[in-house]
Short mmCIF file of C-alpha atoms in Angstrom, two decimals:
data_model
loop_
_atom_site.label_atom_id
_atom_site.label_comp_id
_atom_site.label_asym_id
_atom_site.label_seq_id
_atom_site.Cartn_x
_atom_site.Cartn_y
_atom_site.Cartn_z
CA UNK A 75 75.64 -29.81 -10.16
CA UNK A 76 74.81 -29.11 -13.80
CA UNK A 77 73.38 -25.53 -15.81
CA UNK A 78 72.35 -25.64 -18.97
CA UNK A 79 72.06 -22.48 -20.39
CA UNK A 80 70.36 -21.91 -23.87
CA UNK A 81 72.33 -18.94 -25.77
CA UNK A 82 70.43 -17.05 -28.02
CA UNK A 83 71.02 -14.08 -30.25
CA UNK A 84 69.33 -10.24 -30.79
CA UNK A 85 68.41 -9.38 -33.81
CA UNK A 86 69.59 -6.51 -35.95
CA UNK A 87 69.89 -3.59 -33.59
CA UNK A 88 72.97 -5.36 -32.29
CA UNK A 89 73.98 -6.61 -35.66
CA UNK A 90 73.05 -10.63 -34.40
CA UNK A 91 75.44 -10.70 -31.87
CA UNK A 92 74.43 -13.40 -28.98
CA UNK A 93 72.36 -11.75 -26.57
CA UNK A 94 74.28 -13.65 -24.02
CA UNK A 95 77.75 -11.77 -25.05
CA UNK A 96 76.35 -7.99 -24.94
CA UNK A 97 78.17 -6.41 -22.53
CA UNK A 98 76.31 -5.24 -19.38
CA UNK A 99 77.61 -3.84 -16.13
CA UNK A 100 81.01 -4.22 -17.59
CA UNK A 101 81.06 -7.89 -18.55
CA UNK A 102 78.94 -10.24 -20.83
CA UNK A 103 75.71 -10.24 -19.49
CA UNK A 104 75.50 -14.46 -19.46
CA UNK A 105 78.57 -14.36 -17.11
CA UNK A 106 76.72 -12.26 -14.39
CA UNK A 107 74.50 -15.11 -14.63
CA UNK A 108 77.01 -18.20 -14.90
CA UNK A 109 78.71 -16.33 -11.68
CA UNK A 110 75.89 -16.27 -9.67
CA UNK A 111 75.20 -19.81 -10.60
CA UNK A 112 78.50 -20.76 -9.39
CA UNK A 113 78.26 -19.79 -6.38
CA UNK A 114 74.83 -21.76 -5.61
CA UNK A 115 77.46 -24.93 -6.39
CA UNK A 116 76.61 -25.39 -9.98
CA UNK A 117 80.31 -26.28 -11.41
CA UNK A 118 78.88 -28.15 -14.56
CA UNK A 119 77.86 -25.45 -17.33
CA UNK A 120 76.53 -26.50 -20.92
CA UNK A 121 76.07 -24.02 -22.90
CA UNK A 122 73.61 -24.83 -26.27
CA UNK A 123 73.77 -22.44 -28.67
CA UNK A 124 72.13 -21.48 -31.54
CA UNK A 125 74.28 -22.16 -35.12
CA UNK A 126 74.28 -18.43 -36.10
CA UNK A 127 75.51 -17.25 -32.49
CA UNK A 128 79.51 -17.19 -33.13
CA UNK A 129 81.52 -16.27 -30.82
CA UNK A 130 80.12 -17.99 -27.85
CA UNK A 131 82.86 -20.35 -27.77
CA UNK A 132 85.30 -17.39 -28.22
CA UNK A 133 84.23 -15.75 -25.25
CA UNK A 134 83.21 -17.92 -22.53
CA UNK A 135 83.78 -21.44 -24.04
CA UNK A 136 86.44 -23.81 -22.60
CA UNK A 137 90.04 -22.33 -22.10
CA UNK A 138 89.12 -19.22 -22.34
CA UNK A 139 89.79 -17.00 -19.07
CA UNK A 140 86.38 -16.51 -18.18
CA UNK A 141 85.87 -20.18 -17.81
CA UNK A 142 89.10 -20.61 -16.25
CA UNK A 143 88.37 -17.93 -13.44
CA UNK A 144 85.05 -19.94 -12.46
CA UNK A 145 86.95 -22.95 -11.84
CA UNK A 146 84.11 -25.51 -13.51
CA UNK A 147 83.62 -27.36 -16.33
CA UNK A 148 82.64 -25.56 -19.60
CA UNK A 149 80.74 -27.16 -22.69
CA UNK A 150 79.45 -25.92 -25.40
CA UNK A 151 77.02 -27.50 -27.98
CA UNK A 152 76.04 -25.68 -30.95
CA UNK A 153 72.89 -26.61 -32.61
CA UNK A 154 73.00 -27.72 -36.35
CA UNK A 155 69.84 -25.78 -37.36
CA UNK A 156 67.57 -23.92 -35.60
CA UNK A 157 65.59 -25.22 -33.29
CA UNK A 158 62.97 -24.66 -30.45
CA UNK A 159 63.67 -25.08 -26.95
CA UNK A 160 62.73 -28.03 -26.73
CA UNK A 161 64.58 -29.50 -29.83
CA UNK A 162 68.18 -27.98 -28.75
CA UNK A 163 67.39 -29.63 -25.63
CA UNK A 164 66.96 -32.93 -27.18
CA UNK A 165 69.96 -32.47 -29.60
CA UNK A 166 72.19 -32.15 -26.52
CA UNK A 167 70.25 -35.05 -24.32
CA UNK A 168 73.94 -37.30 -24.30
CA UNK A 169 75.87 -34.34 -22.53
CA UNK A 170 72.91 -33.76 -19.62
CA UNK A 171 73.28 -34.96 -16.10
CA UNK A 172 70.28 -37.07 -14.45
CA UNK A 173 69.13 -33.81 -12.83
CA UNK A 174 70.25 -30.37 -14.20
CA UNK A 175 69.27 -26.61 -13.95
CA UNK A 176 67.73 -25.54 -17.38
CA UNK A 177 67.70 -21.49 -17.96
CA UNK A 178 67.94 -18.49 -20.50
CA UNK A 179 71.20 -17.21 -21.11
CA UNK A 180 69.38 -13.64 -21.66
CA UNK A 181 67.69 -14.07 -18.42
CA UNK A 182 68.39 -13.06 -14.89
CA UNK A 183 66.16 -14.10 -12.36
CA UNK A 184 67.86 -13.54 -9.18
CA UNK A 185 66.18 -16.31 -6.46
CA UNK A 186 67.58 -18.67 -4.27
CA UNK A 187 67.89 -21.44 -7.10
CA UNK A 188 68.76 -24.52 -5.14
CA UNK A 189 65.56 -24.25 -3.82
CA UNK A 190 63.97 -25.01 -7.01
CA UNK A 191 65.77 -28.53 -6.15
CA UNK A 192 63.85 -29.47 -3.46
CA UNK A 193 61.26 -31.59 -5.20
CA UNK A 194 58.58 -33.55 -3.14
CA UNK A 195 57.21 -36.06 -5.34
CA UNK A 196 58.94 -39.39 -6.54
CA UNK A 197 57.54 -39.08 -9.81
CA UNK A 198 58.54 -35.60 -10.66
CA UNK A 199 60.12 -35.41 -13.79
CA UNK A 200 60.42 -31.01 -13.84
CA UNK A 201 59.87 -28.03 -11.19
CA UNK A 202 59.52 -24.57 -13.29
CA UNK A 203 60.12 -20.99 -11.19
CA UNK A 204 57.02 -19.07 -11.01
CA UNK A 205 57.05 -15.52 -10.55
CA UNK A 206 53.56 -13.20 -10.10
CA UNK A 207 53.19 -10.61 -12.02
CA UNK A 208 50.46 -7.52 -12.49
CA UNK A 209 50.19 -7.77 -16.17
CA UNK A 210 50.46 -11.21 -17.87
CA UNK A 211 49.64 -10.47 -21.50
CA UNK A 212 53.33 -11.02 -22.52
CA UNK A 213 54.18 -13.82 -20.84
CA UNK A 214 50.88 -15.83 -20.36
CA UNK A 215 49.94 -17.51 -17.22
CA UNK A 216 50.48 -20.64 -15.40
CA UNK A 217 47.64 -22.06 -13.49
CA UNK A 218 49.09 -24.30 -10.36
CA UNK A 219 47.96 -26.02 -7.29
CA UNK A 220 49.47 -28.04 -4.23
CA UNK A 221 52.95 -27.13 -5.43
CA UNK A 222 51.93 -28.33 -9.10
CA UNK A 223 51.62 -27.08 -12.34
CA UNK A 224 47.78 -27.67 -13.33
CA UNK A 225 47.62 -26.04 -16.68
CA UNK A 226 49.23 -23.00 -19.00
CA UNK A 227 46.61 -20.27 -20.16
CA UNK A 228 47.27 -18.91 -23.24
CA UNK A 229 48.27 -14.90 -23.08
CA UNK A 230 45.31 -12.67 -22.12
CA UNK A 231 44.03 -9.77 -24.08
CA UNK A 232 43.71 -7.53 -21.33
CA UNK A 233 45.77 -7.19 -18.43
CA UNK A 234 45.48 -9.71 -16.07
CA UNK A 235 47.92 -10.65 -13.02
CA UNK A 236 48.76 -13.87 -11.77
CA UNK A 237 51.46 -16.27 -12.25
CA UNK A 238 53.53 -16.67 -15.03
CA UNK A 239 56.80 -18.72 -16.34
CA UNK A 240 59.85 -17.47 -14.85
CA UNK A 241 62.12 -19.13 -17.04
CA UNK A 242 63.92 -21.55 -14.59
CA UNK A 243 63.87 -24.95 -14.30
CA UNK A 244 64.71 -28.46 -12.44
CA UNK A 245 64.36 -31.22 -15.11
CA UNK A 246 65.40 -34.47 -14.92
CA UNK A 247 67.33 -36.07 -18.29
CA UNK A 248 64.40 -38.31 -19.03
CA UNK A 249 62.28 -34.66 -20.08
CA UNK A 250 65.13 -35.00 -23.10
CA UNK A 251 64.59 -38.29 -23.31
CA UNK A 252 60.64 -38.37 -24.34
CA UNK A 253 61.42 -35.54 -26.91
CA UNK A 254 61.76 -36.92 -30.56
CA UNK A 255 60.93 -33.76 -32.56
CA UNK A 256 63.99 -31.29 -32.87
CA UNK A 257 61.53 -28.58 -33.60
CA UNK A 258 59.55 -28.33 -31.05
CA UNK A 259 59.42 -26.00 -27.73
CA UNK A 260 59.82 -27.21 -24.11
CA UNK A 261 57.41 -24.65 -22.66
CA UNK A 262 54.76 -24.81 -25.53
CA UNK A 263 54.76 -28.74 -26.31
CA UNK A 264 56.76 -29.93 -23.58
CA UNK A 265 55.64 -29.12 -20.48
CA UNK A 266 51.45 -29.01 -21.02
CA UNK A 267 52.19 -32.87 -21.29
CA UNK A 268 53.88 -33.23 -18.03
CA UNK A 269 51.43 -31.03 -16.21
CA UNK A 270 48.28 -32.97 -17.53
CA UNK A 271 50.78 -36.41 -16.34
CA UNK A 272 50.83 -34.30 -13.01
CA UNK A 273 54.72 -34.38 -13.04
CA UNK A 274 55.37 -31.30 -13.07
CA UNK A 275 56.39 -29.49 -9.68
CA UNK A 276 56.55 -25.81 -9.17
CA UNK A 277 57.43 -23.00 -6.73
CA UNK A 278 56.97 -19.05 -6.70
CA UNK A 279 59.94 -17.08 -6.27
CA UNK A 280 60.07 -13.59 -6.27
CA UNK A 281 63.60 -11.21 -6.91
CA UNK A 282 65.09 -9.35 -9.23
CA UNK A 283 64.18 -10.30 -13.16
CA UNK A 284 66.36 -8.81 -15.96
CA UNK A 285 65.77 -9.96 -19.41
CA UNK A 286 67.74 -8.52 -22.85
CA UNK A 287 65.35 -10.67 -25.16
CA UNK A 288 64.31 -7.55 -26.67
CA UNK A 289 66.19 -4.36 -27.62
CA UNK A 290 64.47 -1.96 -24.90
CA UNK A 291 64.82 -4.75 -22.30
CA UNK A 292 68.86 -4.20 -22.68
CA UNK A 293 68.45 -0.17 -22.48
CA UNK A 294 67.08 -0.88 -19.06
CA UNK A 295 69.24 -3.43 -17.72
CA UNK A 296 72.67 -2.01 -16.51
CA UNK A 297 71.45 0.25 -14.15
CA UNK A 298 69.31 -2.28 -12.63
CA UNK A 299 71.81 -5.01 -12.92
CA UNK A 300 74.70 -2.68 -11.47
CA UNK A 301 71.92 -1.98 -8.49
CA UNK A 302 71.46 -5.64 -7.86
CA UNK A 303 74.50 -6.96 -8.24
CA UNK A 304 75.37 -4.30 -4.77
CA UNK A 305 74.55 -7.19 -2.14
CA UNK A 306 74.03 -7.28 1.42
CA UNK A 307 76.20 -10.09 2.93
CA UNK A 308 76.48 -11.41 6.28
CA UNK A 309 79.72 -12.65 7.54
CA UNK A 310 79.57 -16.10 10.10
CA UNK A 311 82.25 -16.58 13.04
CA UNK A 312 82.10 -20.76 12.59
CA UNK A 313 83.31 -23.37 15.76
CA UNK A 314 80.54 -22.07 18.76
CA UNK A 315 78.43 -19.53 16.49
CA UNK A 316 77.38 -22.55 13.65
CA UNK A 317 78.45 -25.19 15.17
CA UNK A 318 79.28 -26.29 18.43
CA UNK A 319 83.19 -26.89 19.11
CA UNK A 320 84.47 -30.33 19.72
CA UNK A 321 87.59 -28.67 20.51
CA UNK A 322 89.83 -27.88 17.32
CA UNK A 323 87.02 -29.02 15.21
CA UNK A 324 87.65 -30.54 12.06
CA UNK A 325 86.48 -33.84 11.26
CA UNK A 326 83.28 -34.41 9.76
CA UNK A 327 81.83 -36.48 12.51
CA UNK A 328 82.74 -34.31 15.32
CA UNK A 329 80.68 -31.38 13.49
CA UNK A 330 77.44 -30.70 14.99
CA UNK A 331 75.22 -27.70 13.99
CA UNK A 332 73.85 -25.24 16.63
CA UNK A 333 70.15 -25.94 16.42
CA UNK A 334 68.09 -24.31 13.55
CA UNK A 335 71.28 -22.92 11.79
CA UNK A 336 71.00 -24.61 8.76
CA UNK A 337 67.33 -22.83 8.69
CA UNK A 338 68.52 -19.41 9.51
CA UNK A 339 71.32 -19.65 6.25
CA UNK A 340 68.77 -20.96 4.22
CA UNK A 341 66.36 -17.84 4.81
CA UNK A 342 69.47 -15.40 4.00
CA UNK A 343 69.81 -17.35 0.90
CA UNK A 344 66.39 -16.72 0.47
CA UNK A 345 66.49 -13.44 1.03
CA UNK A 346 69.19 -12.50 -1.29
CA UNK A 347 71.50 -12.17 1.28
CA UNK A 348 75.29 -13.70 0.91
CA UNK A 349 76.66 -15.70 3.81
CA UNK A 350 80.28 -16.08 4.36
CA UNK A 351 82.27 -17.85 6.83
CA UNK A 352 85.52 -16.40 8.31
CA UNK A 353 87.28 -18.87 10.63
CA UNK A 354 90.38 -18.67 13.09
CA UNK A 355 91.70 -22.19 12.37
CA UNK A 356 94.97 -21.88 14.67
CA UNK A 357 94.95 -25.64 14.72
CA UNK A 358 96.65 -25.84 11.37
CA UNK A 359 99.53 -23.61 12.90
CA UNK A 360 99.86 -26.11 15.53
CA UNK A 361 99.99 -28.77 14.13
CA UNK A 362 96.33 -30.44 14.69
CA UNK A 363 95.33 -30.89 11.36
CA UNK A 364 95.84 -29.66 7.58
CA UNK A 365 94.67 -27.23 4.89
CA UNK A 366 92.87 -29.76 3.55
CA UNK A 367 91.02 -30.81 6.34
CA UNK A 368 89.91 -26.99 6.84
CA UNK A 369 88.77 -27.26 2.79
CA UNK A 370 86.97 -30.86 3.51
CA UNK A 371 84.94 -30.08 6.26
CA UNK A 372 83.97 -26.74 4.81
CA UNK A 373 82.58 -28.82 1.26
CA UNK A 374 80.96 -31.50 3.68
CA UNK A 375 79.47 -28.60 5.19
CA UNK A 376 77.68 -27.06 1.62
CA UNK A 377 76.56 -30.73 0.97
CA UNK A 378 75.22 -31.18 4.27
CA UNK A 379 73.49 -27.71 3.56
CA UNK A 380 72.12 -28.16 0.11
CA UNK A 381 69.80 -30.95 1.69
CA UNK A 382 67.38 -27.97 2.76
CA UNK A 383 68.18 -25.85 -0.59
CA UNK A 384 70.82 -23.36 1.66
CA UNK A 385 74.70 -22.19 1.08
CA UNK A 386 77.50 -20.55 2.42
CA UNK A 387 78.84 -18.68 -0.69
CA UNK A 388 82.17 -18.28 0.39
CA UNK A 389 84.63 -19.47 3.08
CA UNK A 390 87.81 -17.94 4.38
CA UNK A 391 90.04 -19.27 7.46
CA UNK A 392 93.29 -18.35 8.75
CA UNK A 393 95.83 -20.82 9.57
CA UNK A 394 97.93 -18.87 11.32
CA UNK A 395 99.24 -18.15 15.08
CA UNK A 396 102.42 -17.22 16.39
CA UNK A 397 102.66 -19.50 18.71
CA UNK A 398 102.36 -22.50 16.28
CA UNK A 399 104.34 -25.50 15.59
CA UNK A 400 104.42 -25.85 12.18
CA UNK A 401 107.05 -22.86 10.73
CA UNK A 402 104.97 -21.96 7.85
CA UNK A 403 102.23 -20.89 9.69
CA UNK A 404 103.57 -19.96 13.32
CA UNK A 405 103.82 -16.08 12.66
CA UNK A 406 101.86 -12.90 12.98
CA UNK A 407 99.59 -12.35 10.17
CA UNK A 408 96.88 -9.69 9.20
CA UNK A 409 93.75 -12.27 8.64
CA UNK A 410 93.61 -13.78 12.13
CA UNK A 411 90.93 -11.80 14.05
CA UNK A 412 90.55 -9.44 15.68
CA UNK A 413 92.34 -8.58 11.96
CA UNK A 414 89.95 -8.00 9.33
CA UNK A 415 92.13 -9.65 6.68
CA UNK A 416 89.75 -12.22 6.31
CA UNK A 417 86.88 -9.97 5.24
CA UNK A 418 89.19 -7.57 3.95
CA UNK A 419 89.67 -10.11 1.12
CA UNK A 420 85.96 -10.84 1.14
CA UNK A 421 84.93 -7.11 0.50
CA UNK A 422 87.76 -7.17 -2.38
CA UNK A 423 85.97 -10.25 -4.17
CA UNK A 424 82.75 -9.79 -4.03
CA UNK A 425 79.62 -6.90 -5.15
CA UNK A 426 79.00 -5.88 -1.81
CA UNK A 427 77.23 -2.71 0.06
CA UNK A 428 79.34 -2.53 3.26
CA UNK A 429 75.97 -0.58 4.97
CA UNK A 430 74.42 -3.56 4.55
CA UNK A 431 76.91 -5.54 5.48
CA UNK A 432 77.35 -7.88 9.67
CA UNK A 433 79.84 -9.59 11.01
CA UNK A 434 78.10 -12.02 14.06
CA UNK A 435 80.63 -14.33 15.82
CA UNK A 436 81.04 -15.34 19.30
CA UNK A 437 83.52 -13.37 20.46
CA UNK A 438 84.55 -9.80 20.77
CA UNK A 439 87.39 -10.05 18.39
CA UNK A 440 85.01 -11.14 15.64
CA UNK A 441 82.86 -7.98 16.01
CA UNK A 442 86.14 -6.19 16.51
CA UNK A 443 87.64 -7.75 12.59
CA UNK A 444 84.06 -6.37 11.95
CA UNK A 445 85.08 -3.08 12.87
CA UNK A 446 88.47 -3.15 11.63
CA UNK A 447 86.69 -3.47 8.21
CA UNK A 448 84.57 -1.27 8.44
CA UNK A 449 81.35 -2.94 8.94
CA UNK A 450 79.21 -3.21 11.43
CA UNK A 451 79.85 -6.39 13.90
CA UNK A 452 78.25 -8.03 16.83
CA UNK A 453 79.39 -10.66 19.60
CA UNK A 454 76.36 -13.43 20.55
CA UNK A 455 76.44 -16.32 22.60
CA UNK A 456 76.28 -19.85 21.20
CA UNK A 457 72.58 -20.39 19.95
CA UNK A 458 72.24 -16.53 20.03
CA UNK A 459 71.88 -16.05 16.00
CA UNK A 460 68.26 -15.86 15.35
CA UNK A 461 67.61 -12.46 16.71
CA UNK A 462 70.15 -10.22 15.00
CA UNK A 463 69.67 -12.27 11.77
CA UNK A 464 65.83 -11.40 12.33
CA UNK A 465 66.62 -8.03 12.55
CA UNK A 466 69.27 -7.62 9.99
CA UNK A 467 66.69 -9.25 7.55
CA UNK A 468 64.06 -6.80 8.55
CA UNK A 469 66.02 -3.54 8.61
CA UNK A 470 67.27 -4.04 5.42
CA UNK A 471 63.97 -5.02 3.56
CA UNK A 472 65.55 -8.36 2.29
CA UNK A 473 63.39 -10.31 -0.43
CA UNK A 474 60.96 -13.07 0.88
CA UNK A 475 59.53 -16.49 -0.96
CA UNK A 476 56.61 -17.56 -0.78
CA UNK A 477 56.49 -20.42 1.92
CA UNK A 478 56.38 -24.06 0.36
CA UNK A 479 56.19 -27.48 2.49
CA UNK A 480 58.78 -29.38 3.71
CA UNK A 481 60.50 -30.60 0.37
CA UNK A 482 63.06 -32.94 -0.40
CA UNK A 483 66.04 -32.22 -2.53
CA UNK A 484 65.70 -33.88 -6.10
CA UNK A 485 67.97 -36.33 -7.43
#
């Protein structure tokens, strides 16, 4: 999973600095963004950047700690001359996967951005975020139609609302490919091509938005950003409340999902909501099965997930019990539930607003971790998720997207 992120710069209020690298919220802005990519699955980042933006490589570049701490793969490619989007794209066409995420490094558009990957046509060589708003003469509007981009209208005089570029994209390598100018822009020269080739997919999204292109767009971005970035979560019980248990479950093939599961992450993801998993796994303690194991069935169960465009953003398990087998882990320990070690640790890592914050699990000693933690918890019978996740989603006013047809996810 690759992000290519184009890195810009401000001009002289901030003394040319990359708008990427202004500190908001207490960090660079761009790695808000490349963390929130991360967790989506995206452990590939390229970073292009513009020749007069120094420092990039400094700050978030490979080795440093910041690229360290997200545990991917950082590049970065800096541009010999300027050029327009769609020349720095082409300039760095040997370094792109077959299908990568394209974005703004001075952009935040907080949506559910493997969605963006479920693409429905064979032919599709892009699929652009959309985004309505009520007054288009900045940005210019996008006509579209069937889940396809029809046309781009140039910016109106007046205002007028509709839909408009939101700065995200799905592009396959072969969009670098066709481009032999190194001046040219993706979204001006680019794109109109593939829409009139009818190639181009899209999909409205709505969520947060914070751009620093411009001076008072950075005024007004930490104390939205800081807002945001304040999440609701929802913490997942996982053998008999996702899945059903085999009995010590941990091979792939003995994993079966509880009916519509899958469907109820995805519309948390959706929803801005994070999903975590927190897991008594007393079968490494005894002896059953491994660490690994635990780690492999968790990743097979992202992959399986990113089919329908959905994620679990973070997994924790305990391996302990003290009536184990195996010495290292056979021993009372403060993350097996009822504990609330688990989310204890989860609280610690992430942004979170524990009043908007559910633990839903199977048994009482999941809702009583919940407690423990000070959140609220809940104990539902297998199969029993959809109506407190319906509720939770409600009561807290969680962001919707607009509806799209059964996709498929882009390769």
């Amino acid at each position: 999973m690759q992000a290519v992120v184009l890195v810009g710069r401000l001009g002289s209020p901030v003394k040319r600095r990359p708008k990427p690298l202004l500190e908001v919220a207490g960090r660079p802005f761009i790695e808000h963004y490349l963390l929130n990519l991360r967790r989506f699955g995206f452990d590939r980042f390229l970073l292009i950047a513009e020749q007069a933006s120094a420092g990039v490589k400094e700050v978030i570049g490979p080795g440093t700690a910041f690229a360290r701490s997200l545990n991917a793969d950082v590049k970065v490619v800096v541009e010999p001359q300027a050029m327009g989007t769609g020349g720095a794209l082409a300039y760095a066409r040997d370094h792109l996967a077959q299908s990568y995420l394209l974005t703004n490094g001075d952009t935040f558009f907080d949506f559910n951005v493997l969605d963006l990957t479920l693409t429905r046509q064979p032919s599709w060589l892009g699929r652009i975020a959309l985004r309505r708003v009520p007054d288009a003469r900045r940005s210019g509007l996008v006509e579209a139609r069937d889940g396809r981009v029809t046309g781009f209208l140039k910016k109106p005089a007046s205002a007028v609302g509709g839909l408009t570029n939101g700065g995200v994209y799905w592009l396959k390598r072969e969009v670098a490919e066709r481009i032999t100018e190194f001046s040219c822009s993706l979204e001006a020269d680019i794109f109109p091509v593939l829409a009139q080739e009818g190639r181009l997919e899209c999909a409205e999204y709505t969520g947060l938005l914070v751009e620093i292109g411009e001076p008072e767009g950075l005024a007004r971005a930490e104390p939205i950003l800081l807002s945001a970035l304040r999440r609701p979560a929802v913490f997942l019980d996982r053998d008999d409340t996702l899945n059903h248990d085999a009995g010590y479950t941990h091979k792939i093939e003995d994993f079966r999902w509880v009916a519509g599961v899958p469907e109820l992450i995805k519309r948390l993801n959706d929803a801005g909501v994070l999903v975590f998993v927190v897991s008594n796994q007393s079968g490494v303690a005894r002896g059953y099965y491994g660490l690994g194991e635990v780690e492999a069935l968790h990743r097979w169960m992202n992959a399986d997930l990113m089919r329908i465009g959905a994620h679990i953003d973070d997994f924790r398990f305990c391996p302990h019990h003290p009536q184990g087998q195996v010495p290292e882990y056979s021993k009372v320990c403060g993350c097996r539930k009822p504990q609330p070690g688990m989310i204890d640790e989860l609280l610690a890592r992430w942004s979170l607003d524990r009043a908007r914050c559910l633990m839903i699990g199977d048994k009482e000693t999941d809702a009583e971790a919940a407690r423990r933690a000070g959140i609220a918890g809940i104990a539902v019978p297998t199969g029993g998720l959809a109506k407190p996740l319906e509720a939770f989603l409600e009561s807290h006013g969680a962001r919707a997207q607009a509806p799209q047809p059964s996709p498929r996810r882009g390769r």
